[in-house]
């Protein structure tokens, strides 16, 4: 408690009418006197509360009788009791340039670590604790929707062809942790072309076009091994979790961006999500190569099949970084490398 | 809206032509808005109040970056303190006639509200993705909850705002919200029906969806009216005089802006590339042109809805003139977006500040009478949960 006099010039508001009266607040030791307002008033210094500092804005001192005193900010105001000490601390941090610079570095580090390590690890451990049974309803609904809306039509493959593939599929899934949940569905999907999906709940769908582009059962099994990889690694659940968390994080950071929020947040979110997708695809590829070799099938079949599909479809363009799959050339290389090991 | 003729004192209800029944022509500036008040002097002193925004990007950057860092380090818990800090900065730098506004919010109620809001959101998320059979019940609960969210969100935001030692307050109740919004309670019913398959005909579904879409301007109008007409500064409450049709017109024009640019985009791409899906580049060009339509429409609606709301709001002796322009706002949004993306997010504070400055520069507060007409009233504490729920589900309730 210093003995120097504090003289503050400002405006007094009584709280009954929104009109300010010029006044002077004088603080001397334990007493504070307000002069200039209708009548002079005296208070105890410790009953005054100063609003937190924010930038260089004027501050308000709350008076015990319900009145308020507005004055310019200054270091002397720190000598009076503060309304909020925690906020005062934050204000102190905000005022320091060194803190701001450090904050930039810390934020960058946290975001990068979170994106490349934190989020994927969290998603992996959470999804491991969610039983696959919860996904089955979702997957069945998705399949039913595709069927009802004529995206999927009943398969045109012969029973013999289907059985041949099914036998190979059953061999592939034998011994795997999720063996009992797998369902293999054949569909004719001209609108989609050659493709295979792993729907939530271990439902794997392969289109007739895909089977017809293949020149051997081995090639079909290579694709199915890749889809099995997605299921065993619980990619659909992890994908959902990671995508949602990334979107939430980016939205919360850019939410006050006062611009085209959807676009500003949208582009980084899209980039981040497709990068995650490419990681999942690589993981599924790796699993597939190992699974094939365990059953004496060669990953080379995967490579040749990819090449043929790529030729039919045309090559990747300059927008590869927006793609959900790694560049085809890369995947072919990986497959050939795995075949040679 | 009704207005009083300065010449003969007659109250006129036809506002499309500003000519009084006594034959006097009046300009928009001179038309005095009519109020439900006992007889008072017709010629009143009009005074422009000085409103300025004193914030700067440099200052705000410090506040924004430090609070963001602490929020990330505490996995979001600090966000309640960060919100108080940021709001305090904005309020303290909006200065009306030499006095800044005040933000009185406290971090702990905000934190509790946010935790509850996250929990409720998790329930909604889980049911909508995994337990869809429970979804109708969740939607029903949400519908019952929505008026409460609106009411307590508005109440919280009002109670913790003050000017010259007099607080704002919100006196709307759950029942008032029900009365204002009940027609739109049919929407969750429709969604539930769609999920459970009550409507087999696609045409019915499309028809109902279109009707719901068309009712949107009236919903916005009800919302703004509800907020304004139950908000008090001291003992005087707000009055709102814009009708649903005026909102509908703004959205109608916005829709045409989007459609118009989509058509232009199609024509340009057809002309330049021969077909729509020829190459990746044709899609890109189409995308950019169509997107600019979206940007313009968004800016148009923001500017015009903003003007519409403020120009039709009265608060005691205060009137407001908002002069936001669509093209200016479009330029603002675009340059903000480019700057933010180019700077990896570091220019977000700069974008926020310049947008606020534009809005403040285009807001005029006119005093017709005296500020002494406002009287301070005892304030009551309000729970923060409603406000936090409102923000989590992106329910923007402020003027």
PDB file of N, CA and C in Angstrom, chain A residues 13-19 52-58 60 66-68 70 86-87 90-91 94-95 97 99-100 103-104 106-107 138 141 237 240 244 253-254 256-260 263-264 317-319, chain B residues 59-60 62-69 72-73 78 84-86 88-89 92 98-100 102 125 129-130 132 164-166 233 280-281 291 295 298 333 336-337 340 348 351-352 355 371-372 374-376:
ATOM      1  N   UNK A  13     -20.749   7.345 -13.937  1.00  0.00           N
ATOM      2  CA  UNK A  13     -22.089   6.916 -14.340  1.00  0.00           C
ATOM      3  C   UNK A  13     -22.786   6.360 -13.114  1.00  0.00           C
ATOM      4  N   UNK A  14     -23.991   6.906 -12.808  1.00  0.00           N
ATOM      5  CA  UNK A  14     -24.624   6.479 -11.564  1.00  0.00           C
ATOM      6  C   UNK A  14     -25.436   5.199 -11.712  1.00  0.00           C
ATOM      7  N   UNK A  15     -25.645   4.728 -12.937  1.00  0.00           N
ATOM      8  CA  UNK A  15     -26.385   3.493 -13.109  1.00  0.00           C
ATOM      9  C   UNK A  15     -27.883   3.703 -13.220  1.00  0.00           C
ATOM     10  N   UNK A  16     -28.343   4.933 -13.044  1.00  0.00           N
ATOM     11  CA  UNK A  16     -29.782   5.201 -13.180  1.00  0.00           C
ATOM     12  C   UNK A  16     -30.102   5.808 -14.531  1.00  0.00           C
ATOM     13  N   UNK A  17     -29.184   6.664 -15.019  1.00  0.00           N
ATOM     14  CA  UNK A  17     -29.348   7.249 -16.354  1.00  0.00           C
ATOM     15  C   UNK A  17     -28.045   7.080 -17.110  1.00  0.00           C
ATOM     16  N   UNK A  18     -28.111   6.773 -18.416  1.00  0.00           N
ATOM     17  CA  UNK A  18     -26.875   6.576 -19.184  1.00  0.00           C
ATOM     18  C   UNK A  18     -26.243   7.908 -19.580  1.00  0.00           C
ATOM     19  N   UNK A  19     -25.945   8.726 -18.593  1.00  0.00           N
ATOM     20  CA  UNK A  19     -25.333  10.022 -18.854  1.00  0.00           C
ATOM     21  C   UNK A  19     -24.099  10.128 -17.987  1.00  0.00           C
ATOM     22  N   UNK A  52     -10.626  -5.619 -16.154  1.00  0.00           N
ATOM     23  CA  UNK A  52      -9.347  -6.096 -16.688  1.00  0.00           C
ATOM     24  C   UNK A  52      -8.860  -5.219 -17.829  1.00  0.00           C
ATOM     25  N   UNK A  53      -7.544  -5.153 -17.959  1.00  0.00           N
ATOM     26  CA  UNK A  53      -6.939  -4.413 -19.070  1.00  0.00           C
ATOM     27  C   UNK A  53      -7.229  -5.173 -20.363  1.00  0.00           C
ATOM     28  N   UNK A  54      -7.560  -4.458 -21.421  1.00  0.00           N
ATOM     29  CA  UNK A  54      -7.683  -5.104 -22.729  1.00  0.00           C
ATOM     30  C   UNK A  54      -7.221  -4.114 -23.794  1.00  0.00           C
ATOM     31  N   UNK A  55      -6.055  -4.364 -24.362  1.00  0.00           N
ATOM     32  CA  UNK A  55      -5.488  -3.439 -25.332  1.00  0.00           C
ATOM     33  C   UNK A  55      -5.215  -2.111 -24.635  1.00  0.00           C
ATOM     34  N   UNK A  56      -5.646  -1.036 -25.305  1.00  0.00           N
ATOM     35  CA  UNK A  56      -5.439   0.283 -24.677  1.00  0.00           C
ATOM     36  C   UNK A  56      -6.769   0.959 -24.397  1.00  0.00           C
ATOM     37  N   UNK A  57      -7.828   0.139 -24.313  1.00  0.00           N
ATOM     38  CA  UNK A  57      -9.158   0.722 -24.140  1.00  0.00           C
ATOM     39  C   UNK A  57      -9.310   1.317 -22.752  1.00  0.00           C
ATOM     40  N   UNK A  58     -10.265   2.246 -22.636  1.00  0.00           N
ATOM     41  CA  UNK A  58     -10.582   2.814 -21.328  1.00  0.00           C
ATOM     42  C   UNK A  58     -11.032   1.703 -20.396  1.00  0.00           C
ATOM     43  N   UNK A  60     -12.967   0.583 -16.541  1.00  0.00           N
ATOM     44  CA  UNK A  60     -14.040   0.990 -15.645  1.00  0.00           C
ATOM     45  C   UNK A  60     -13.728   0.545 -14.228  1.00  0.00           C
ATOM     46  N   UNK A  66     -22.698   1.079  -6.498  1.00  0.00           N
ATOM     47  CA  UNK A  66     -23.346   0.734  -7.759  1.00  0.00           C
ATOM     48  C   UNK A  66     -22.971   1.664  -8.888  1.00  0.00           C
ATOM     49  N   UNK A  67     -22.215   2.712  -8.593  1.00  0.00           N
ATOM     50  CA  UNK A  67     -21.801   3.622  -9.647  1.00  0.00           C
ATOM     51  C   UNK A  67     -20.583   3.083 -10.377  1.00  0.00           C
ATOM     52  N   UNK A  68     -20.156   3.799 -11.403  1.00  0.00           N
ATOM     53  CA  UNK A  68     -19.032   3.341 -12.212  1.00  0.00           C
ATOM     54  C   UNK A  68     -18.217   4.546 -12.662  1.00  0.00           C
ATOM     55  N   UNK A  70     -15.265   5.763 -15.433  1.00  0.00           N
ATOM     56  CA  UNK A  70     -14.517   5.424 -16.642  1.00  0.00           C
ATOM     57  C   UNK A  70     -13.286   6.302 -16.731  1.00  0.00           C
ATOM     58  N   UNK A  86      -7.004 -13.578 -12.860  1.00  0.00           N
ATOM     59  CA  UNK A  86      -6.618 -14.506 -13.925  1.00  0.00           C
ATOM     60  C   UNK A  86      -6.625 -13.789 -15.261  1.00  0.00           C
ATOM     61  N   UNK A  87      -7.629 -12.934 -15.461  1.00  0.00           N
ATOM     62  CA  UNK A  87      -7.665 -12.228 -16.729  1.00  0.00           C
ATOM     63  C   UNK A  87      -6.525 -11.222 -16.816  1.00  0.00           C
ATOM     64  N   UNK A  90      -3.550 -13.046 -18.097  1.00  0.00           N
ATOM     65  CA  UNK A  90      -3.617 -13.247 -19.545  1.00  0.00           C
ATOM     66  C   UNK A  90      -3.297 -11.941 -20.266  1.00  0.00           C
ATOM     67  N   UNK A  91      -3.823 -10.831 -19.748  1.00  0.00           N
ATOM     68  CA  UNK A  91      -3.552  -9.530 -20.359  1.00  0.00           C
ATOM     69  C   UNK A  91      -2.052  -9.240 -20.338  1.00  0.00           C
ATOM     70  N   UNK A  94      -0.499 -11.191 -23.082  1.00  0.00           N
ATOM     71  CA  UNK A  94      -0.835 -10.656 -24.398  1.00  0.00           C
ATOM     72  C   UNK A  94       0.006  -9.444 -24.753  1.00  0.00           C
ATOM     73  N   UNK A  95       0.439  -8.704 -23.712  1.00  0.00           N
ATOM     74  CA  UNK A  95       1.151  -7.456 -23.983  1.00  0.00           C
ATOM     75  C   UNK A  95       2.589  -7.690 -24.438  1.00  0.00           C
ATOM     76  N   UNK A  97       5.511  -9.074 -26.744  1.00  0.00           N
ATOM     77  CA  UNK A  97       5.761  -9.552 -28.103  1.00  0.00           C
ATOM     78  C   UNK A  97       6.392 -10.933 -28.091  1.00  0.00           C
ATOM     79  N   UNK A  99       5.924 -13.325 -26.093  1.00  0.00           N
ATOM     80  CA  UNK A  99       4.896 -14.349 -25.861  1.00  0.00           C
ATOM     81  C   UNK A  99       4.152 -14.638 -27.162  1.00  0.00           C
ATOM     82  N   UNK A 100       3.841 -13.569 -27.912  1.00  0.00           N
ATOM     83  CA  UNK A 100       3.112 -13.762 -29.171  1.00  0.00           C
ATOM     84  C   UNK A 100       3.924 -14.621 -30.132  1.00  0.00           C
ATOM     85  N   UNK A 103       3.958 -18.088 -29.012  1.00  0.00           N
ATOM     86  CA  UNK A 103       2.636 -18.697 -29.232  1.00  0.00           C
ATOM     87  C   UNK A 103       2.519 -19.229 -30.653  1.00  0.00           C
ATOM     88  N   UNK A 104       3.013 -18.462 -31.627  1.00  0.00           N
ATOM     89  CA  UNK A 104       2.949 -18.916 -33.020  1.00  0.00           C
ATOM     90  C   UNK A 104       3.676 -20.246 -33.168  1.00  0.00           C
ATOM     91  N   UNK A 106       4.409 -22.459 -30.825  1.00  0.00           N
ATOM     92  CA  UNK A 106       3.734 -23.533 -30.089  1.00  0.00           C
ATOM     93  C   UNK A 106       2.514 -24.021 -30.866  1.00  0.00           C
ATOM     94  N   UNK A 107       1.728 -23.078 -31.397  1.00  0.00           N
ATOM     95  CA  UNK A 107       0.537 -23.467 -32.149  1.00  0.00           C
ATOM     96  C   UNK A 107       0.909 -24.328 -33.338  1.00  0.00           C
ATOM     97  N   UNK A 138     -25.273 -49.529 -39.977  1.00  0.00           N
ATOM     98  CA  UNK A 138     -24.939 -48.442 -40.901  1.00  0.00           C
ATOM     99  C   UNK A 138     -24.590 -48.993 -42.281  1.00  0.00           C
ATOM    100  N   UNK A 141     -27.604 -50.367 -44.088  1.00  0.00           N
ATOM    101  CA  UNK A 141     -28.434 -49.269 -44.582  1.00  0.00           C
ATOM    102  C   UNK A 141     -27.848 -48.674 -45.851  1.00  0.00           C
ATOM    103  N   UNK A 237     -14.302 -46.504 -39.447  1.00  0.00           N
ATOM    104  CA  UNK A 237     -14.515 -45.836 -38.158  1.00  0.00           C
ATOM    105  C   UNK A 237     -13.431 -44.790 -37.917  1.00  0.00           C
ATOM    106  N   UNK A 240     -13.906 -41.772 -40.139  1.00  0.00           N
ATOM    107  CA  UNK A 240     -14.987 -40.918 -39.641  1.00  0.00           C
ATOM    108  C   UNK A 240     -14.506 -40.068 -38.476  1.00  0.00           C
ATOM    109  N   UNK A 244     -13.930 -36.006 -38.730  1.00  0.00           N
ATOM    110  CA  UNK A 244     -14.755 -35.143 -37.890  1.00  0.00           C
ATOM    111  C   UNK A 244     -13.887 -34.287 -36.990  1.00  0.00           C
ATOM    112  N   UNK A 253     -10.975 -22.943 -35.093  1.00  0.00           N
ATOM    113  CA  UNK A 253      -9.923 -21.942 -35.221  1.00  0.00           C
ATOM    114  C   UNK A 253     -10.351 -20.828 -36.168  1.00  0.00           C
ATOM    115  N   UNK A 254     -11.027 -21.176 -37.254  1.00  0.00           N
ATOM    116  CA  UNK A 254     -11.362 -20.159 -38.242  1.00  0.00           C
ATOM    117  C   UNK A 254     -12.753 -19.582 -38.043  1.00  0.00           C
ATOM    118  N   UNK A 256     -14.122 -17.368 -36.285  1.00  0.00           N
ATOM    119  CA  UNK A 256     -14.384 -15.932 -36.245  1.00  0.00           C
ATOM    120  C   UNK A 256     -13.668 -15.220 -37.378  1.00  0.00           C
ATOM    121  N   UNK A 257     -13.471 -15.933 -38.477  1.00  0.00           N
ATOM    122  CA  UNK A 257     -12.657 -15.382 -39.556  1.00  0.00           C
ATOM    123  C   UNK A 257     -13.360 -14.294 -40.349  1.00  0.00           C
ATOM    124  N   UNK A 258     -14.608 -14.011 -40.030  1.00  0.00           N
ATOM    125  CA  UNK A 258     -15.313 -12.889 -40.646  1.00  0.00           C
ATOM    126  C   UNK A 258     -15.184 -12.880 -42.155  1.00  0.00           C
ATOM    127  N   UNK A 259     -15.211 -14.029 -42.753  1.00  0.00           N
ATOM    128  CA  UNK A 259     -15.110 -14.055 -44.208  1.00  0.00           C
ATOM    129  C   UNK A 259     -15.983 -15.208 -44.684  1.00  0.00           C
ATOM    130  N   UNK A 260     -15.586 -15.853 -45.744  1.00  0.00           N
ATOM    131  CA  UNK A 260     -16.382 -16.958 -46.245  1.00  0.00           C
ATOM    132  C   UNK A 260     -15.960 -18.197 -45.496  1.00  0.00           C
ATOM    133  N   UNK A 263     -15.521 -21.574 -47.061  1.00  0.00           N
ATOM    134  CA  UNK A 263     -14.411 -21.717 -48.002  1.00  0.00           C
ATOM    135  C   UNK A 263     -13.062 -21.679 -47.310  1.00  0.00           C
ATOM    136  N   UNK A 264     -12.927 -20.738 -46.364  1.00  0.00           N
ATOM    137  CA  UNK A 264     -11.630 -20.617 -45.707  1.00  0.00           C
ATOM    138  C   UNK A 264     -11.307 -21.881 -44.940  1.00  0.00           C
ATOM    139  N   UNK A 317      -3.909 -36.638 -62.929  1.00  0.00           N
ATOM    140  CA  UNK A 317      -3.557 -35.300 -63.415  1.00  0.00           C
ATOM    141  C   UNK A 317      -2.796 -34.509 -62.364  1.00  0.00           C
ATOM    142  N   UNK A 318      -2.765 -33.224 -62.554  1.00  0.00           N
ATOM    143  CA  UNK A 318      -2.040 -32.368 -61.592  1.00  0.00           C
ATOM    144  C   UNK A 318      -2.744 -32.254 -60.249  1.00  0.00           C
ATOM    145  N   UNK A 319      -3.954 -32.785 -60.144  1.00  0.00           N
ATOM    146  CA  UNK A 319      -4.670 -32.631 -58.886  1.00  0.00           C
ATOM    147  C   UNK A 319      -4.510 -33.832 -57.972  1.00  0.00           C
TER     148      UNK A 319
ATOM    149  N   UNK B  59      -3.062  -5.040 -32.197  1.00  0.00           N
ATOM    150  CA  UNK B  59      -3.483  -5.316 -30.829  1.00  0.00           C
ATOM    151  C   UNK B  59      -4.228  -6.641 -30.771  1.00  0.00           C
ATOM    152  N   UNK B  60      -5.189  -6.785 -31.666  1.00  0.00           N
ATOM    153  CA  UNK B  60      -6.027  -7.973 -31.620  1.00  0.00           C
ATOM    154  C   UNK B  60      -5.245  -9.223 -31.940  1.00  0.00           C
ATOM    155  N   UNK B  62      -2.274  -9.995 -30.970  1.00  0.00           N
ATOM    156  CA  UNK B  62      -1.668 -10.474 -29.719  1.00  0.00           C
ATOM    157  C   UNK B  62      -2.691 -11.250 -28.908  1.00  0.00           C
ATOM    158  N   UNK B  63      -3.875 -10.636 -28.768  1.00  0.00           N
ATOM    159  CA  UNK B  63      -4.911 -11.270 -27.947  1.00  0.00           C
ATOM    160  C   UNK B  63      -5.333 -12.598 -28.573  1.00  0.00           C
ATOM    161  N   UNK B  64      -5.554 -12.589 -29.877  1.00  0.00           N
ATOM    162  CA  UNK B  64      -6.029 -13.780 -30.566  1.00  0.00           C
ATOM    163  C   UNK B  64      -5.020 -14.918 -30.484  1.00  0.00           C
ATOM    164  N   UNK B  65      -3.741 -14.617 -30.756  1.00  0.00           N
ATOM    165  CA  UNK B  65      -2.757 -15.688 -30.825  1.00  0.00           C
ATOM    166  C   UNK B  65      -2.465 -16.291 -29.462  1.00  0.00           C
ATOM    167  N   UNK B  66      -2.368 -15.446 -28.439  1.00  0.00           N
ATOM    168  CA  UNK B  66      -2.073 -15.972 -27.108  1.00  0.00           C
ATOM    169  C   UNK B  66      -3.239 -16.825 -26.618  1.00  0.00           C
ATOM    170  N   UNK B  67      -4.462 -16.346 -26.832  1.00  0.00           N
ATOM    171  CA  UNK B  67      -5.614 -17.119 -26.381  1.00  0.00           C
ATOM    172  C   UNK B  67      -5.778 -18.408 -27.166  1.00  0.00           C
ATOM    173  N   UNK B  68      -5.450 -18.385 -28.463  1.00  0.00           N
ATOM    174  CA  UNK B  68      -5.531 -19.607 -29.267  1.00  0.00           C
ATOM    175  C   UNK B  68      -4.517 -20.622 -28.763  1.00  0.00           C
ATOM    176  N   UNK B  69      -3.318 -20.153 -28.479  1.00  0.00           N
ATOM    177  CA  UNK B  69      -2.264 -21.048 -27.991  1.00  0.00           C
ATOM    178  C   UNK B  69      -2.695 -21.704 -26.686  1.00  0.00           C
ATOM    179  N   UNK B  72      -5.388 -24.352 -27.274  1.00  0.00           N
ATOM    180  CA  UNK B  72      -4.892 -25.620 -27.810  1.00  0.00           C
ATOM    181  C   UNK B  72      -4.167 -26.418 -26.732  1.00  0.00           C
ATOM    182  N   UNK B  73      -3.355 -25.724 -25.921  1.00  0.00           N
ATOM    183  CA  UNK B  73      -2.590 -26.422 -24.892  1.00  0.00           C
ATOM    184  C   UNK B  73      -3.493 -27.049 -23.838  1.00  0.00           C
ATOM    185  N   UNK B  78      -9.577 -23.793 -22.019  1.00  0.00           N
ATOM    186  CA  UNK B  78      -9.336 -22.363 -21.887  1.00  0.00           C
ATOM    187  C   UNK B  78     -10.230 -21.550 -22.810  1.00  0.00           C
ATOM    188  N   UNK B  84     -14.206 -14.763 -23.394  1.00  0.00           N
ATOM    189  CA  UNK B  84     -14.383 -13.549 -22.593  1.00  0.00           C
ATOM    190  C   UNK B  84     -13.390 -12.490 -23.033  1.00  0.00           C
ATOM    191  N   UNK B  85     -12.152 -12.887 -23.215  1.00  0.00           N
ATOM    192  CA  UNK B  85     -11.109 -11.957 -23.619  1.00  0.00           C
ATOM    193  C   UNK B  85     -11.435 -11.288 -24.948  1.00  0.00           C
ATOM    194  N   UNK B  86     -11.819 -12.094 -25.931  1.00  0.00           N
ATOM    195  CA  UNK B  86     -12.064 -11.546 -27.260  1.00  0.00           C
ATOM    196  C   UNK B  86     -13.275 -10.637 -27.249  1.00  0.00           C
ATOM    197  N   UNK B  88     -14.432  -9.039 -24.761  1.00  0.00           N
ATOM    198  CA  UNK B  88     -14.107  -7.826 -24.028  1.00  0.00           C
ATOM    199  C   UNK B  88     -13.360  -6.859 -24.934  1.00  0.00           C
ATOM    200  N   UNK B  89     -12.477  -7.395 -25.773  1.00  0.00           N
ATOM    201  CA  UNK B  89     -11.735  -6.527 -26.691  1.00  0.00           C
ATOM    202  C   UNK B  89     -12.676  -5.824 -27.664  1.00  0.00           C
ATOM    203  N   UNK B  92     -15.020  -3.299 -25.792  1.00  0.00           N
ATOM    204  CA  UNK B  92     -14.303  -2.135 -25.250  1.00  0.00           C
ATOM    205  C   UNK B  92     -13.835  -1.191 -26.337  1.00  0.00           C
ATOM    206  N   UNK B  98     -18.064   8.592 -26.954  1.00  0.00           N
ATOM    207  CA  UNK B  98     -16.949   8.624 -26.015  1.00  0.00           C
ATOM    208  C   UNK B  98     -16.963   7.546 -24.949  1.00  0.00           C
ATOM    209  N   UNK B  99     -18.034   6.731 -24.881  1.00  0.00           N
ATOM    210  CA  UNK B  99     -18.043   5.678 -23.865  1.00  0.00           C
ATOM    211  C   UNK B  99     -18.019   4.313 -24.542  1.00  0.00           C
ATOM    212  N   UNK B 100     -17.090   3.440 -24.141  1.00  0.00           N
ATOM    213  CA  UNK B 100     -17.068   2.089 -24.709  1.00  0.00           C
ATOM    214  C   UNK B 100     -18.201   1.248 -24.138  1.00  0.00           C
ATOM    215  N   UNK B 102     -19.480  -2.451 -22.622  1.00  0.00           N
ATOM    216  CA  UNK B 102     -18.817  -3.339 -21.669  1.00  0.00           C
ATOM    217  C   UNK B 102     -19.329  -4.755 -21.803  1.00  0.00           C
ATOM    218  N   UNK B 125     -24.747 -36.574 -32.315  1.00  0.00           N
ATOM    219  CA  UNK B 125     -23.853 -37.164 -33.303  1.00  0.00           C
ATOM    220  C   UNK B 125     -23.950 -38.682 -33.288  1.00  0.00           C
ATOM    221  N   UNK B 129     -25.483 -41.001 -36.413  1.00  0.00           N
ATOM    222  CA  UNK B 129     -24.612 -41.863 -37.210  1.00  0.00           C
ATOM    223  C   UNK B 129     -24.761 -43.343 -36.884  1.00  0.00           C
ATOM    224  N   UNK B 130     -24.998 -43.666 -35.635  1.00  0.00           N
ATOM    225  CA  UNK B 130     -24.958 -45.080 -35.261  1.00  0.00           C
ATOM    226  C   UNK B 130     -26.288 -45.639 -34.788  1.00  0.00           C
ATOM    227  N   UNK B 132     -29.521 -44.773 -35.372  1.00  0.00           N
ATOM    228  CA  UNK B 132     -30.525 -43.966 -36.058  1.00  0.00           C
ATOM    229  C   UNK B 132     -31.955 -44.267 -35.621  1.00  0.00           C
ATOM    230  N   UNK B 164     -22.602   2.457 -20.277  1.00  0.00           N
ATOM    231  CA  UNK B 164     -22.753   3.512 -19.273  1.00  0.00           C
ATOM    232  C   UNK B 164     -23.448   3.009 -18.022  1.00  0.00           C
ATOM    233  N   UNK B 165     -22.993   1.860 -17.548  1.00  0.00           N
ATOM    234  CA  UNK B 165     -23.436   1.317 -16.263  1.00  0.00           C
ATOM    235  C   UNK B 165     -24.905   0.916 -16.237  1.00  0.00           C
ATOM    236  N   UNK B 166     -25.492   0.735 -17.410  1.00  0.00           N
ATOM    237  CA  UNK B 166     -26.842   0.195 -17.464  1.00  0.00           C
ATOM    238  C   UNK B 166     -26.787  -1.048 -18.352  1.00  0.00           C
ATOM    239  N   UNK B 233     -32.933  -2.168 -23.021  1.00  0.00           N
ATOM    240  CA  UNK B 233     -31.776  -1.460 -22.481  1.00  0.00           C
ATOM    241  C   UNK B 233     -32.352  -0.650 -21.321  1.00  0.00           C
ATOM    242  N   UNK B 280     -10.324 -31.635 -66.444  1.00  0.00           N
ATOM    243  CA  UNK B 280     -10.321 -31.126 -65.076  1.00  0.00           C
ATOM    244  C   UNK B 280     -10.416 -29.611 -65.084  1.00  0.00           C
ATOM    245  N   UNK B 281      -9.859 -28.999 -66.126  1.00  0.00           N
ATOM    246  CA  UNK B 281      -9.809 -27.542 -66.150  1.00  0.00           C
ATOM    247  C   UNK B 281     -11.178 -26.934 -66.380  1.00  0.00           C
ATOM    248  N   UNK B 291     -18.799 -20.388 -58.006  1.00  0.00           N
ATOM    249  CA  UNK B 291     -18.469 -20.016 -56.634  1.00  0.00           C
ATOM    250  C   UNK B 291     -18.563 -18.515 -56.435  1.00  0.00           C
ATOM    251  N   UNK B 295     -20.461 -16.293 -53.563  1.00  0.00           N
ATOM    252  CA  UNK B 295     -19.858 -15.218 -52.773  1.00  0.00           C
ATOM    253  C   UNK B 295     -20.679 -13.942 -52.867  1.00  0.00           C
ATOM    254  N   UNK B 298     -23.984 -14.291 -51.038  1.00  0.00           N
ATOM    255  CA  UNK B 298     -23.767 -14.240 -49.598  1.00  0.00           C
ATOM    256  C   UNK B 298     -23.563 -12.803 -49.137  1.00  0.00           C
ATOM    257  N   UNK B 333     -15.021  -9.844 -48.099  1.00  0.00           N
ATOM    258  CA  UNK B 333     -14.967 -11.282 -47.833  1.00  0.00           C
ATOM    259  C   UNK B 333     -13.895 -11.963 -48.675  1.00  0.00           C
ATOM    260  N   UNK B 336     -10.433 -11.015 -47.582  1.00  0.00           N
ATOM    261  CA  UNK B 336     -10.175 -11.698 -46.304  1.00  0.00           C
ATOM    262  C   UNK B 336      -9.818 -13.151 -46.530  1.00  0.00           C
ATOM    263  N   UNK B 337     -10.626 -13.824 -47.359  1.00  0.00           N
ATOM    264  CA  UNK B 337     -10.401 -15.255 -47.586  1.00  0.00           C
ATOM    265  C   UNK B 337      -9.023 -15.488 -48.205  1.00  0.00           C
ATOM    266  N   UNK B 340      -6.310 -14.859 -45.617  1.00  0.00           N
ATOM    267  CA  UNK B 340      -6.236 -15.892 -44.582  1.00  0.00           C
ATOM    268  C   UNK B 340      -5.574 -17.151 -45.112  1.00  0.00           C
ATOM    269  N   UNK B 348      -6.041 -13.886 -39.821  1.00  0.00           N
ATOM    270  CA  UNK B 348      -7.424 -13.917 -39.339  1.00  0.00           C
ATOM    271  C   UNK B 348      -7.744 -12.695 -38.478  1.00  0.00           C
ATOM    272  N   UNK B 351      -8.376  -9.699 -40.660  1.00  0.00           N
ATOM    273  CA  UNK B 351      -9.644  -9.795 -41.376  1.00  0.00           C
ATOM    274  C   UNK B 351     -10.815  -9.442 -40.459  1.00  0.00           C
ATOM    275  N   UNK B 352     -10.764  -9.940 -39.247  1.00  0.00           N
ATOM    276  CA  UNK B 352     -11.840  -9.677 -38.288  1.00  0.00           C
ATOM    277  C   UNK B 352     -11.953  -8.178 -38.011  1.00  0.00           C
ATOM    278  N   UNK B 355     -13.276  -6.048 -40.927  1.00  0.00           N
ATOM    279  CA  UNK B 355     -14.699  -6.262 -41.145  1.00  0.00           C
ATOM    280  C   UNK B 355     -15.523  -5.514 -40.093  1.00  0.00           C
ATOM    281  N   UNK B 371     -31.063  10.736 -23.963  1.00  0.00           N
ATOM    282  CA  UNK B 371     -30.652   9.475 -23.360  1.00  0.00           C
ATOM    283  C   UNK B 371     -31.199   9.324 -21.946  1.00  0.00           C
ATOM    284  N   UNK B 372     -31.659  10.452 -21.370  1.00  0.00           N
ATOM    285  CA  UNK B 372     -32.204  10.375 -20.007  1.00  0.00           C
ATOM    286  C   UNK B 372     -33.509   9.589 -19.966  1.00  0.00           C
ATOM    287  N   UNK B 374     -33.791   6.617 -20.723  1.00  0.00           N
ATOM    288  CA  UNK B 374     -33.492   5.264 -20.264  1.00  0.00           C
ATOM    289  C   UNK B 374     -33.273   5.280 -18.757  1.00  0.00           C
ATOM    290  N   UNK B 375     -33.837   4.310 -18.063  1.00  0.00           N
ATOM    291  CA  UNK B 375     -33.615   4.196 -16.621  1.00  0.00           C
ATOM    292  C   UNK B 375     -33.012   2.841 -16.291  1.00  0.00           C
ATOM    293  N   UNK B 376     -32.034   2.845 -15.406  1.00  0.00           N
ATOM    294  CA  UNK B 376     -31.391   1.601 -15.001  1.00  0.00           C
ATOM    295  C   UNK B 376     -32.318   0.751 -14.148  1.00  0.00           C
TER     296      UNK B 376
END
